[in-house]
Every structure is written in C-alpha cells, then in structure tokens.
C-alpha cells in the first residue's frame, strides 16, 4: 500500500444507517440510528473483540455517541458500543423520555469491514430495513 493509499484509508469515513428499537414495547423508539464508520472505529471494534476472546468476557462496552433518530425528543444518554466474543456489535443507550433502553440491531464486525472496503469516502450505507418510518410520504392516501 502506498503512503497516499494509507493516508486515504486513515481518513476515509462512511455513514452507516442501522435499525434501532426501544425495549419498552409500549413506547416509540428511535427507529434507526446513524454512525460514522472509520478505520479507527473498525480497529477499536476488532481490538475489543480480541479482548473478549482473550479474557473470556461475555461482552465489552465503551462509551460511544452515535446519531439516534429522535435523539433529543427521546432524551437519549449514556450511549455505548457493545462488542461480543462472537464478533457482533451494537449500540445501546438510555432514553429518559420512555424510561427504557434503546438499541441498534446487532451486526458483525466482519460485515462492517467488508462494507467499509467496498464503499468510497463519504458514502452512506444502509443496513436499516425502514429508515423512513417516521417521514411523511408524498403519495396520496387511499380513502
């Protein structure tokens, strides 16, 4: 890898949209969240994954802010990245407005690494099944 390619890889970032939900079944959750995937974040995830395996930990959590949909309205705080020994990650936080935890869907570090390798700097990649769940449509409704 040339120095220019290495420098580009270090600064590359993509936005990843992922489904999110609330643990309180009677409350609305964020629906989705967006996080910035960088080589540094991938390295951190891989390092935490190795720590889980090396020390036989069930999971490792670190503080990590991401962009939750309706973050201010739900009063989301105490955000964390969770990594498991099986190589899965998700983000979790506490939503004061609904008095419950919110979480993103679980995804594999290997899948994120593959996505990162296949996308260009500044791209947006969606893992969400319905990221527009709270947006109004321009389509007329049937009566």
Tab-separated table of N, CA and C in Angstrom:
chain	number	residue	atom	x	y	z
A	1	UNK	N	0.849	-1.180	0.000
A	1	UNK	CA	0.000	0.000	0.000
A	1	UNK	C	0.890	1.238	0.000
A	2	UNK	N	0.616	2.155	-0.888
A	2	UNK	CA	1.407	3.379	-0.947
A	2	UNK	C	1.061	4.279	0.230
A	3	UNK	N	1.905	5.267	0.472
A	3	UNK	CA	1.635	6.209	1.565
A	3	UNK	C	0.355	6.977	1.317
A	4	UNK	N	0.084	7.312	0.050
A	4	UNK	CA	-1.140	8.040	-0.282
A	4	UNK	C	-2.371	7.167	-0.018
A	5	UNK	N	-2.309	5.884	-0.372
A	5	UNK	CA	-3.416	4.953	-0.122
A	5	UNK	C	-3.615	4.766	1.380
A	6	UNK	N	-2.527	4.653	2.131
A	6	UNK	CA	-2.624	4.510	3.585
A	6	UNK	C	-3.259	5.745	4.210
A	7	UNK	N	-2.857	6.924	3.745
A	7	UNK	CA	-3.415	8.166	4.286
A	7	UNK	C	-4.902	8.259	3.982
A	8	UNK	N	-5.307	7.864	2.776
A	8	UNK	CA	-6.726	7.903	2.406
A	8	UNK	C	-7.530	6.938	3.259
A	9	UNK	N	-6.981	5.747	3.551
A	9	UNK	CA	-7.684	4.760	4.369
A	9	UNK	C	-7.870	5.271	5.795
A	10	UNK	N	-6.888	6.008	6.305
A	10	UNK	CA	-6.989	6.529	7.668
A	10	UNK	C	-8.058	7.606	7.792
A	11	UNK	N	-8.285	8.371	6.734
A	11	UNK	CA	-9.238	9.467	6.817
A	11	UNK	C	-10.603	9.106	6.242
A	12	UNK	N	-10.731	7.977	5.600
A	12	UNK	CA	-11.996	7.563	4.997
A	12	UNK	C	-13.058	7.369	6.072
A	13	UNK	N	-14.262	7.824	5.770
A	13	UNK	CA	-15.381	7.580	6.677
A	13	UNK	C	-16.645	7.407	5.853
A	14	UNK	N	-17.511	6.530	6.304
A	14	UNK	CA	-18.807	6.340	5.672
A	14	UNK	C	-19.881	6.390	6.751
A	15	UNK	N	-21.061	6.835	6.380
A	15	UNK	CA	-22.192	6.858	7.303
A	15	UNK	C	-22.950	5.543	7.152
A	16	UNK	N	-23.190	4.878	8.261
A	16	UNK	CA	-23.928	3.623	8.263
A	16	UNK	C	-25.250	3.847	9.001
A	17	UNK	N	-26.348	3.539	8.332
A	17	UNK	CA	-27.680	3.647	8.924
A	17	UNK	C	-28.101	2.249	9.348
A	18	UNK	N	-28.583	2.126	10.575
A	18	UNK	CA	-28.923	0.818	11.123
A	18	UNK	C	-30.244	0.912	11.890
A	19	UNK	N	-31.044	-0.153	11.841
A	19	UNK	CA	-32.305	-0.185	12.575
A	19	UNK	C	-32.052	-0.070	14.080
A	20	UNK	N	-32.991	0.550	14.767
A	20	UNK	CA	-32.912	0.690	16.220
A	20	UNK	C	-34.314	0.541	16.801
A	21	UNK	N	-34.371	0.141	18.061
A	21	UNK	CA	-35.666	-0.087	18.699
A	21	UNK	C	-35.581	0.242	20.185
A	22	UNK	N	-36.734	0.308	20.802
A	22	UNK	CA	-36.849	0.576	22.233
A	22	UNK	C	-37.218	-0.718	22.948
A	23	UNK	N	-36.690	-0.943	24.130
A	23	UNK	CA	-37.024	-2.145	24.896
A	23	UNK	C	-38.396	-2.055	25.558
A	24	UNK	N	-38.952	-0.863	25.642
A	24	UNK	CA	-40.295	-0.688	26.176
A	24	UNK	C	-41.274	-0.878	25.021
A	25	UNK	N	-41.984	-1.991	25.001
A	25	UNK	CA	-42.859	-2.314	23.876
A	25	UNK	C	-44.024	-1.337	23.711
A	26	UNK	N	-44.301	-0.526	24.726
A	26	UNK	CA	-45.408	0.420	24.658
A	26	UNK	C	-44.964	1.828	24.271
A	27	UNK	N	-43.668	1.995	23.978
A	27	UNK	CA	-43.138	3.318	23.646
A	27	UNK	C	-42.516	3.303	22.252
A	28	UNK	N	-42.552	4.457	21.615
A	28	UNK	CA	-41.874	4.597	20.330
A	28	UNK	C	-40.380	4.726	20.564
A	29	UNK	N	-39.621	4.042	19.747
A	29	UNK	CA	-38.171	4.141	19.829
A	29	UNK	C	-37.626	5.005	18.720
A	30	UNK	N	-36.326	4.995	18.544
A	30	UNK	CA	-35.716	5.849	17.529
A	30	UNK	C	-35.940	5.370	16.091
A	31	UNK	N	-36.264	4.106	15.875
A	31	UNK	CA	-36.485	3.597	14.522
A	31	UNK	C	-35.201	3.262	13.790
A	32	UNK	N	-34.236	4.181	13.824
A	32	UNK	CA	-32.930	3.929	13.239
A	32	UNK	C	-31.901	4.876	13.855
A	33	UNK	N	-30.652	4.581	13.580
A	33	UNK	CA	-29.546	5.414	14.045
A	33	UNK	C	-28.489	5.425	12.951
A	34	UNK	N	-27.610	6.413	13.013
A	34	UNK	CA	-26.529	6.536	12.042
A	34	UNK	C	-25.215	6.695	12.798
A	35	UNK	N	-24.203	5.961	12.340
A	35	UNK	CA	-22.885	6.149	12.932
A	35	UNK	C	-21.844	6.283	11.828
A	36	UNK	N	-20.751	6.933	12.159
A	36	UNK	CA	-19.662	7.158	11.227
A	36	UNK	C	-18.670	6.009	11.361
A	37	UNK	N	-18.512	5.241	10.288
A	37	UNK	CA	-17.592	4.105	10.279
A	37	UNK	C	-16.262	4.558	9.691
A	38	UNK	N	-15.222	4.425	10.481
A	38	UNK	CA	-13.866	4.786	10.073
A	38	UNK	C	-12.947	3.602	10.327
A	39	UNK	N	-11.747	3.670	9.791
A	39	UNK	CA	-10.771	2.613	10.060
A	39	UNK	C	-10.455	2.569	11.549
A	40	UNK	N	-10.411	3.715	12.183
A	40	UNK	CA	-10.139	3.773	13.625
A	40	UNK	C	-11.234	3.037	14.415
A	41	UNK	N	-12.503	3.258	14.050
A	41	UNK	CA	-13.584	2.566	14.741
A	41	UNK	C	-13.523	1.065	14.483
A	42	UNK	N	-13.248	0.658	13.257
A	42	UNK	CA	-13.104	-0.767	12.962
A	42	UNK	C	-11.977	-1.380	13.784
A	43	UNK	N	-10.849	-0.682	13.889
A	43	UNK	CA	-9.727	-1.166	14.692
A	43	UNK	C	-10.127	-1.309	16.156
A	44	UNK	N	-10.881	-0.347	16.665
A	44	UNK	CA	-11.351	-0.409	18.055
A	44	UNK	C	-12.261	-1.618	18.260
A	45	UNK	N	-13.193	-1.830	17.335
A	45	UNK	CA	-14.094	-2.983	17.425
A	45	UNK	C	-13.312	-4.294	17.411
A	46	UNK	N	-12.336	-4.399	16.516
A	46	UNK	CA	-11.533	-5.619	16.419
A	46	UNK	C	-10.693	-5.828	17.679
A	47	UNK	N	-10.177	-4.753	18.241
A	47	UNK	CA	-9.400	-4.839	19.484
A	47	UNK	C	-10.287	-5.309	20.645
A	48	UNK	N	-11.473	-4.741	20.763
A	48	UNK	CA	-12.392	-5.143	21.833
A	48	UNK	C	-12.848	-6.584	21.649
A	49	UNK	N	-13.050	-6.997	20.403
A	49	UNK	CA	-13.404	-8.385	20.101
A	49	UNK	C	-12.286	-9.324	20.586
A	50	UNK	N	-11.045	-8.969	20.300
A	50	UNK	CA	-9.897	-9.779	20.739
A	50	UNK	C	-9.819	-9.838	22.264
A	51	UNK	N	-10.109	-8.715	22.940
A	51	UNK	CA	-10.105	-8.709	24.415
A	51	UNK	C	-11.161	-9.660	24.975
A	52	UNK	N	-12.342	-9.655	24.359
A	52	UNK	CA	-13.407	-10.574	24.788
A	52	UNK	C	-12.938	-12.020	24.699
A	53	UNK	N	-12.345	-12.355	23.587
A	53	UNK	CA	-11.904	-13.731	23.381
A	53	UNK	C	-10.749	-14.091	24.311
A	54	UNK	N	-9.777	-13.210	24.416
A	54	UNK	CA	-8.586	-13.471	25.225
A	54	UNK	C	-8.919	-13.657	26.702
A	55	UNK	N	-9.862	-12.856	27.198
A	55	UNK	CA	-10.181	-12.884	28.632
A	55	UNK	C	-11.513	-13.570	28.935
A	56	UNK	N	-12.082	-14.234	27.941
A	56	UNK	CA	-13.345	-14.964	28.075
A	56	UNK	C	-14.446	-14.079	28.681
A	57	UNK	N	-14.584	-12.889	28.121
A	57	UNK	CA	-15.603	-11.941	28.565
A	57	UNK	C	-16.870	-12.139	27.737
A	58	UNK	N	-18.018	-11.931	28.333
A	58	UNK	CA	-19.275	-12.079	27.602
A	58	UNK	C	-19.530	-10.889	26.678
A	59	UNK	N	-18.978	-9.739	27.025
A	59	UNK	CA	-19.072	-8.545	26.188
A	59	UNK	C	-18.171	-7.468	26.762
A	60	UNK	N	-17.888	-6.479	25.927
A	60	UNK	CA	-17.137	-5.300	26.351
A	60	UNK	C	-17.938	-4.092	25.885
A	61	UNK	N	-18.032	-3.081	26.749
A	61	UNK	CA	-18.766	-1.865	26.428
A	61	UNK	C	-17.842	-0.663	26.596
A	62	UNK	N	-17.955	0.266	25.636
A	62	UNK	CA	-17.238	1.535	25.758
A	62	UNK	C	-18.220	2.658	25.437
A	63	UNK	N	-17.971	3.831	25.977
A	63	UNK	CA	-18.806	4.981	25.667
A	63	UNK	C	-18.596	5.369	24.215
A	64	UNK	N	-19.705	5.542	23.498
A	64	UNK	CA	-19.613	5.914	22.080
A	64	UNK	C	-20.918	6.560	21.645
A	65	UNK	N	-20.872	7.836	21.304
A	65	UNK	CA	-22.052	8.554	20.824
A	65	UNK	C	-22.308	8.243	19.355
A	66	UNK	N	-23.583	8.102	19.002
A	66	UNK	CA	-23.987	7.991	17.607
A	66	UNK	C	-25.217	8.869	17.410
A	67	UNK	N	-25.663	8.991	16.185
A	67	UNK	CA	-26.790	9.855	15.855
A	67	UNK	C	-28.084	9.036	15.835
A	68	UNK	N	-28.801	9.013	16.948
A	68	UNK	CA	-30.078	8.304	17.048
A	68	UNK	C	-31.168	9.172	16.428
A	69	UNK	N	-32.076	8.583	15.675
A	69	UNK	CA	-33.239	9.315	15.167
A	69	UNK	C	-34.084	9.714	16.382
A	70	UNK	N	-34.544	10.939	16.440
A	70	UNK	CA	-35.323	11.483	17.562
A	70	UNK	C	-34.533	11.515	18.875
A	71	UNK	N	-33.221	11.705	18.784
A	71	UNK	CA	-32.350	11.690	19.964
A	71	UNK	C	-32.773	12.718	21.019
A	72	UNK	N	-33.060	13.936	20.588
A	72	UNK	CA	-33.421	14.985	21.545
A	72	UNK	C	-34.793	14.713	22.162
A	73	UNK	N	-35.764	14.317	21.330
A	73	UNK	CA	-37.118	14.065	21.833
A	73	UNK	C	-37.140	12.910	22.833
A	74	UNK	N	-36.338	11.888	22.592
A	74	UNK	CA	-36.286	10.734	23.495
A	74	UNK	C	-35.335	10.964	24.673
A	75	UNK	N	-34.589	12.058	24.607
A	75	UNK	CA	-33.600	12.403	25.643
A	75	UNK	C	-32.622	11.249	25.862
A	76	UNK	N	-32.000	10.828	24.781
A	76	UNK	CA	-31.074	9.690	24.811
A	76	UNK	C	-29.757	10.105	25.442
A	77	UNK	N	-29.252	9.237	26.318
A	77	UNK	CA	-27.991	9.484	27.027
A	77	UNK	C	-27.319	8.153	27.336
A	78	UNK	N	-26.129	8.220	27.914
A	78	UNK	CA	-25.378	7.023	28.316
A	78	UNK	C	-25.188	6.050	27.156
A	79	UNK	N	-24.710	6.564	26.024
A	79	UNK	CA	-24.549	5.770	24.810
A	79	UNK	C	-23.289	4.902	24.887
A	80	UNK	N	-23.426	3.655	24.418
A	80	UNK	CA	-22.317	2.715	24.457
A	80	UNK	C	-22.256	1.880	23.182
A	81	UNK	N	-21.048	1.453	22.844
A	81	UNK	CA	-20.803	0.447	21.830
A	81	UNK	C	-20.576	-0.860	22.573
A	82	UNK	N	-21.268	-1.916	22.157
A	82	UNK	CA	-21.137	-3.229	22.787
A	82	UNK	C	-20.507	-4.179	21.776
A	83	UNK	N	-19.476	-4.921	22.220
A	83	UNK	CA	-18.786	-5.889	21.369
A	83	UNK	C	-18.790	-7.241	22.085
A	84	UNK	N	-19.067	-8.309	21.325
A	84	UNK	CA	-19.130	-9.657	21.907
A	84	UNK	C	-17.976	-10.521	21.408
A	85	UNK	N	-17.707	-11.632	22.097
A	85	UNK	CA	-16.627	-12.521	21.655
A	85	UNK	C	-16.920	-13.193	20.313
A	86	UNK	N	-18.164	-13.239	19.909
A	86	UNK	CA	-18.525	-13.817	18.621
A	86	UNK	C	-18.329	-12.860	17.455
A	87	UNK	N	-17.933	-11.622	17.735
A	87	UNK	CA	-17.672	-10.648	16.682
A	87	UNK	C	-18.862	-9.789	16.320
A	88	UNK	N	-19.880	-9.770	17.157
A	88	UNK	CA	-21.056	-8.936	16.914
A	88	UNK	C	-20.914	-7.616	17.670
A	89	UNK	N	-21.548	-6.576	17.120
A	89	UNK	CA	-21.581	-5.271	17.792
A	89	UNK	C	-22.995	-4.719	17.725
A	90	UNK	N	-23.295	-3.820	18.641
A	90	UNK	CA	-24.493	-2.998	18.581
A	90	UNK	C	-24.260	-1.787	19.472
A	91	UNK	N	-25.105	-0.798	19.309
A	91	UNK	CA	-25.041	0.397	20.141
A	91	UNK	C	-26.262	0.390	21.056
A	92	UNK	N	-26.088	0.875	22.265
A	92	UNK	CA	-27.184	0.934	23.227
A	92	UNK	C	-27.124	2.267	23.973
A	93	UNK	N	-28.254	2.676	24.503
A	93	UNK	CA	-28.330	3.927	25.254
A	93	UNK	C	-29.586	3.899	26.122
A	94	UNK	N	-29.689	4.871	26.995
A	94	UNK	CA	-30.867	5.009	27.840
A	94	UNK	C	-31.682	6.190	27.340
A	95	UNK	N	-32.977	5.974	27.119
A	95	UNK	CA	-33.876	7.041	26.661
A	95	UNK	C	-34.752	7.473	27.835
A	96	UNK	N	-34.487	8.639	28.378
A	96	UNK	CA	-35.215	9.119	29.562
A	96	UNK	C	-36.698	9.318	29.283
A	97	UNK	N	-37.039	9.764	28.082
A	97	UNK	CA	-38.433	10.064	27.764
A	97	UNK	C	-39.320	8.823	27.831
A	98	UNK	N	-38.768	7.667	27.522
A	98	UNK	CA	-39.555	6.418	27.560
A	98	UNK	C	-39.119	5.519	28.705
A	99	UNK	N	-38.195	5.994	29.537
A	99	UNK	CA	-37.717	5.267	30.702
A	99	UNK	C	-37.313	3.832	30.345
A	100	UNK	N	-36.465	3.730	29.312
A	100	UNK	CA	-36.057	2.412	28.840
A	100	UNK	C	-34.780	2.525	28.010
A	101	UNK	N	-34.176	1.375	27.754
A	101	UNK	CA	-33.028	1.327	26.866
A	101	UNK	C	-33.474	1.301	25.417
A	102	UNK	N	-32.626	1.833	24.558
A	102	UNK	CA	-32.788	1.713	23.115
A	102	UNK	C	-31.526	1.031	22.594
A	103	UNK	N	-31.685	0.277	21.513
A	103	UNK	CA	-30.540	-0.423	20.930
A	103	UNK	C	-30.652	-0.435	19.426
A	104	UNK	N	-29.490	-0.511	18.781
A	104	UNK	CA	-29.482	-0.774	17.352
A	104	UNK	C	-29.533	-2.289	17.165
A	105	UNK	N	-29.800	-2.687	15.948
A	105	UNK	CA	-29.723	-4.111	15.632
A	105	UNK	C	-28.273	-4.564	15.722
A	106	UNK	N	-28.081	-5.826	15.990
A	106	UNK	CA	-26.755	-6.409	16.063
A	106	UNK	C	-26.229	-6.617	14.639
A	107	UNK	N	-24.940	-6.376	14.452
A	107	UNK	CA	-24.300	-6.654	13.170
A	107	UNK	C	-22.894	-7.177	13.427
A	108	UNK	N	-22.315	-7.832	12.445
A	108	UNK	CA	-20.990	-8.427	12.584
A	108	UNK	C	-19.898	-7.428	12.219
A	109	UNK	N	-18.818	-7.457	12.972
A	109	UNK	CA	-17.660	-6.614	12.668
A	109	UNK	C	-17.152	-6.952	11.271
A	110	UNK	N	-17.143	-8.234	10.926
A	110	UNK	CA	-16.658	-8.645	9.602
A	110	UNK	C	-17.514	-8.040	8.488
A	111	UNK	N	-18.818	-7.956	8.696
A	111	UNK	CA	-19.704	-7.345	7.690
A	111	UNK	C	-19.403	-5.853	7.553
A	112	UNK	N	-19.162	-5.185	8.671
A	112	UNK	CA	-18.826	-3.758	8.627
A	112	UNK	C	-17.491	-3.537	7.921
A	113	UNK	N	-16.524	-4.429	8.163
A	113	UNK	CA	-15.226	-4.316	7.498
A	113	UNK	C	-15.382	-4.496	5.983
A	114	UNK	N	-16.238	-5.416	5.587
A	114	UNK	CA	-16.493	-5.644	4.165
A	114	UNK	C	-17.165	-4.418	3.536
A	115	UNK	N	-18.160	-3.877	4.213
A	115	UNK	CA	-18.846	-2.679	3.736
A	115	UNK	C	-17.851	-1.533	3.600
A	116	UNK	N	-16.998	-1.377	4.598
A	116	UNK	CA	-16.014	-0.296	4.592
A	116	UNK	C	-15.069	-0.440	3.399
A	117	UNK	N	-14.674	-1.670	3.095
A	117	UNK	CA	-13.768	-1.912	1.978
A	117	UNK	C	-14.399	-1.681	0.619
A	118	UNK	N	-15.720	-1.831	0.531
A	118	UNK	CA	-16.417	-1.722	-0.758
A	118	UNK	C	-17.001	-0.335	-1.040
A	119	UNK	N	-16.903	0.572	-0.097
A	119	UNK	CA	-17.504	1.891	-0.267
A	119	UNK	C	-16.423	2.959	-0.374
A	120	UNK	N	-16.825	4.106	-0.879
A	120	UNK	CA	-15.902	5.239	-1.021
A	120	UNK	C	-16.095	6.223	0.126
A	121	UNK	N	-15.091	7.009	0.355
A	121	UNK	CA	-15.149	8.036	1.394
A	121	UNK	C	-16.368	8.921	1.177
A	122	UNK	N	-17.129	9.139	2.243
A	122	UNK	CA	-18.304	9.993	2.184
A	122	UNK	C	-19.591	9.280	1.806
A	123	UNK	N	-19.508	7.995	1.450
A	123	UNK	CA	-20.708	7.231	1.091
A	123	UNK	C	-21.601	7.012	2.308
A	124	UNK	N	-22.871	6.719	2.028
A	124	UNK	CA	-23.824	6.299	3.052
A	124	UNK	C	-24.256	4.886	2.711
A	125	UNK	N	-24.222	3.998	3.698
A	125	UNK	CA	-24.617	2.607	3.502
A	125	UNK	C	-25.734	2.299	4.497
A	126	UNK	N	-26.833	1.759	4.014
A	126	UNK	CA	-27.966	1.490	4.898
A	126	UNK	C	-28.107	0.001	5.193
A	127	UNK	N	-28.095	-0.322	6.463
A	127	UNK	CA	-28.437	-1.657	6.952
A	127	UNK	C	-29.872	-1.660	7.461
A	128	UNK	N	-30.508	-0.493	7.470
A	128	UNK	CA	-31.859	-0.333	8.004
A	128	UNK	C	-32.886	-0.906	7.035
A	129	UNK	N	-33.917	-1.489	7.595
A	129	UNK	CA	-34.984	-2.027	6.763
A	129	UNK	C	-36.029	-0.967	6.456
A	130	UNK	N	-36.158	0.040	7.343
A	130	UNK	CA	-37.179	1.068	7.133
A	130	UNK	C	-36.732	2.376	7.770
A	131	UNK	N	-35.707	2.995	7.199
A	131	UNK	CA	-35.154	4.213	7.785
A	131	UNK	C	-36.071	5.409	7.675
A	132	UNK	N	-37.097	5.334	6.814
A	132	UNK	CA	-38.029	6.448	6.656
A	132	UNK	C	-39.326	6.218	7.423
A	133	UNK	N	-39.298	5.425	8.475
A	133	UNK	CA	-40.527	5.058	9.177
A	133	UNK	C	-41.269	6.226	9.803
A	134	UNK	N	-40.597	7.332	10.029
A	134	UNK	CA	-41.263	8.481	10.627
A	134	UNK	C	-41.421	9.638	9.654
A	135	UNK	N	-41.036	9.438	8.400
A	135	UNK	CA	-41.155	10.506	7.411
A	135	UNK	C	-42.503	10.416	6.718
A	136	UNK	N	-43.079	11.589	6.380
A	136	UNK	CA	-44.342	11.596	5.672
A	136	UNK	C	-44.108	11.380	4.193
A	137	UNK	N	-44.961	10.642	3.561
A	137	UNK	CA	-44.841	10.352	2.146
A	137	UNK	C	-45.593	11.376	1.329
A	138	UNK	N	-45.138	11.588	0.087
A	138	UNK	CA	-45.824	12.484	-0.828
A	138	UNK	C	-46.971	11.770	-1.543
A	139	UNK	N	-47.075	10.473	-1.357
A	139	UNK	CA	-48.134	9.692	-2.010
A	139	UNK	C	-49.464	9.957	-1.338
A	140	UNK	N	-50.546	10.134	-2.122
A	140	UNK	CA	-51.858	10.336	-1.505
A	140	UNK	C	-52.336	9.034	-0.866
A	141	UNK	N	-53.059	9.175	0.240
A	141	UNK	CA	-53.597	8.007	0.930
A	141	UNK	C	-54.915	7.611	0.307
A	142	UNK	N	-55.195	6.300	0.296
A	142	UNK	CA	-56.482	5.811	-0.172
A	142	UNK	C	-57.527	6.041	0.893
A	143	UNK	N	-58.717	6.472	0.480
A	143	UNK	CA	-59.791	6.714	1.454
A	143	UNK	C	-60.570	5.457	1.693
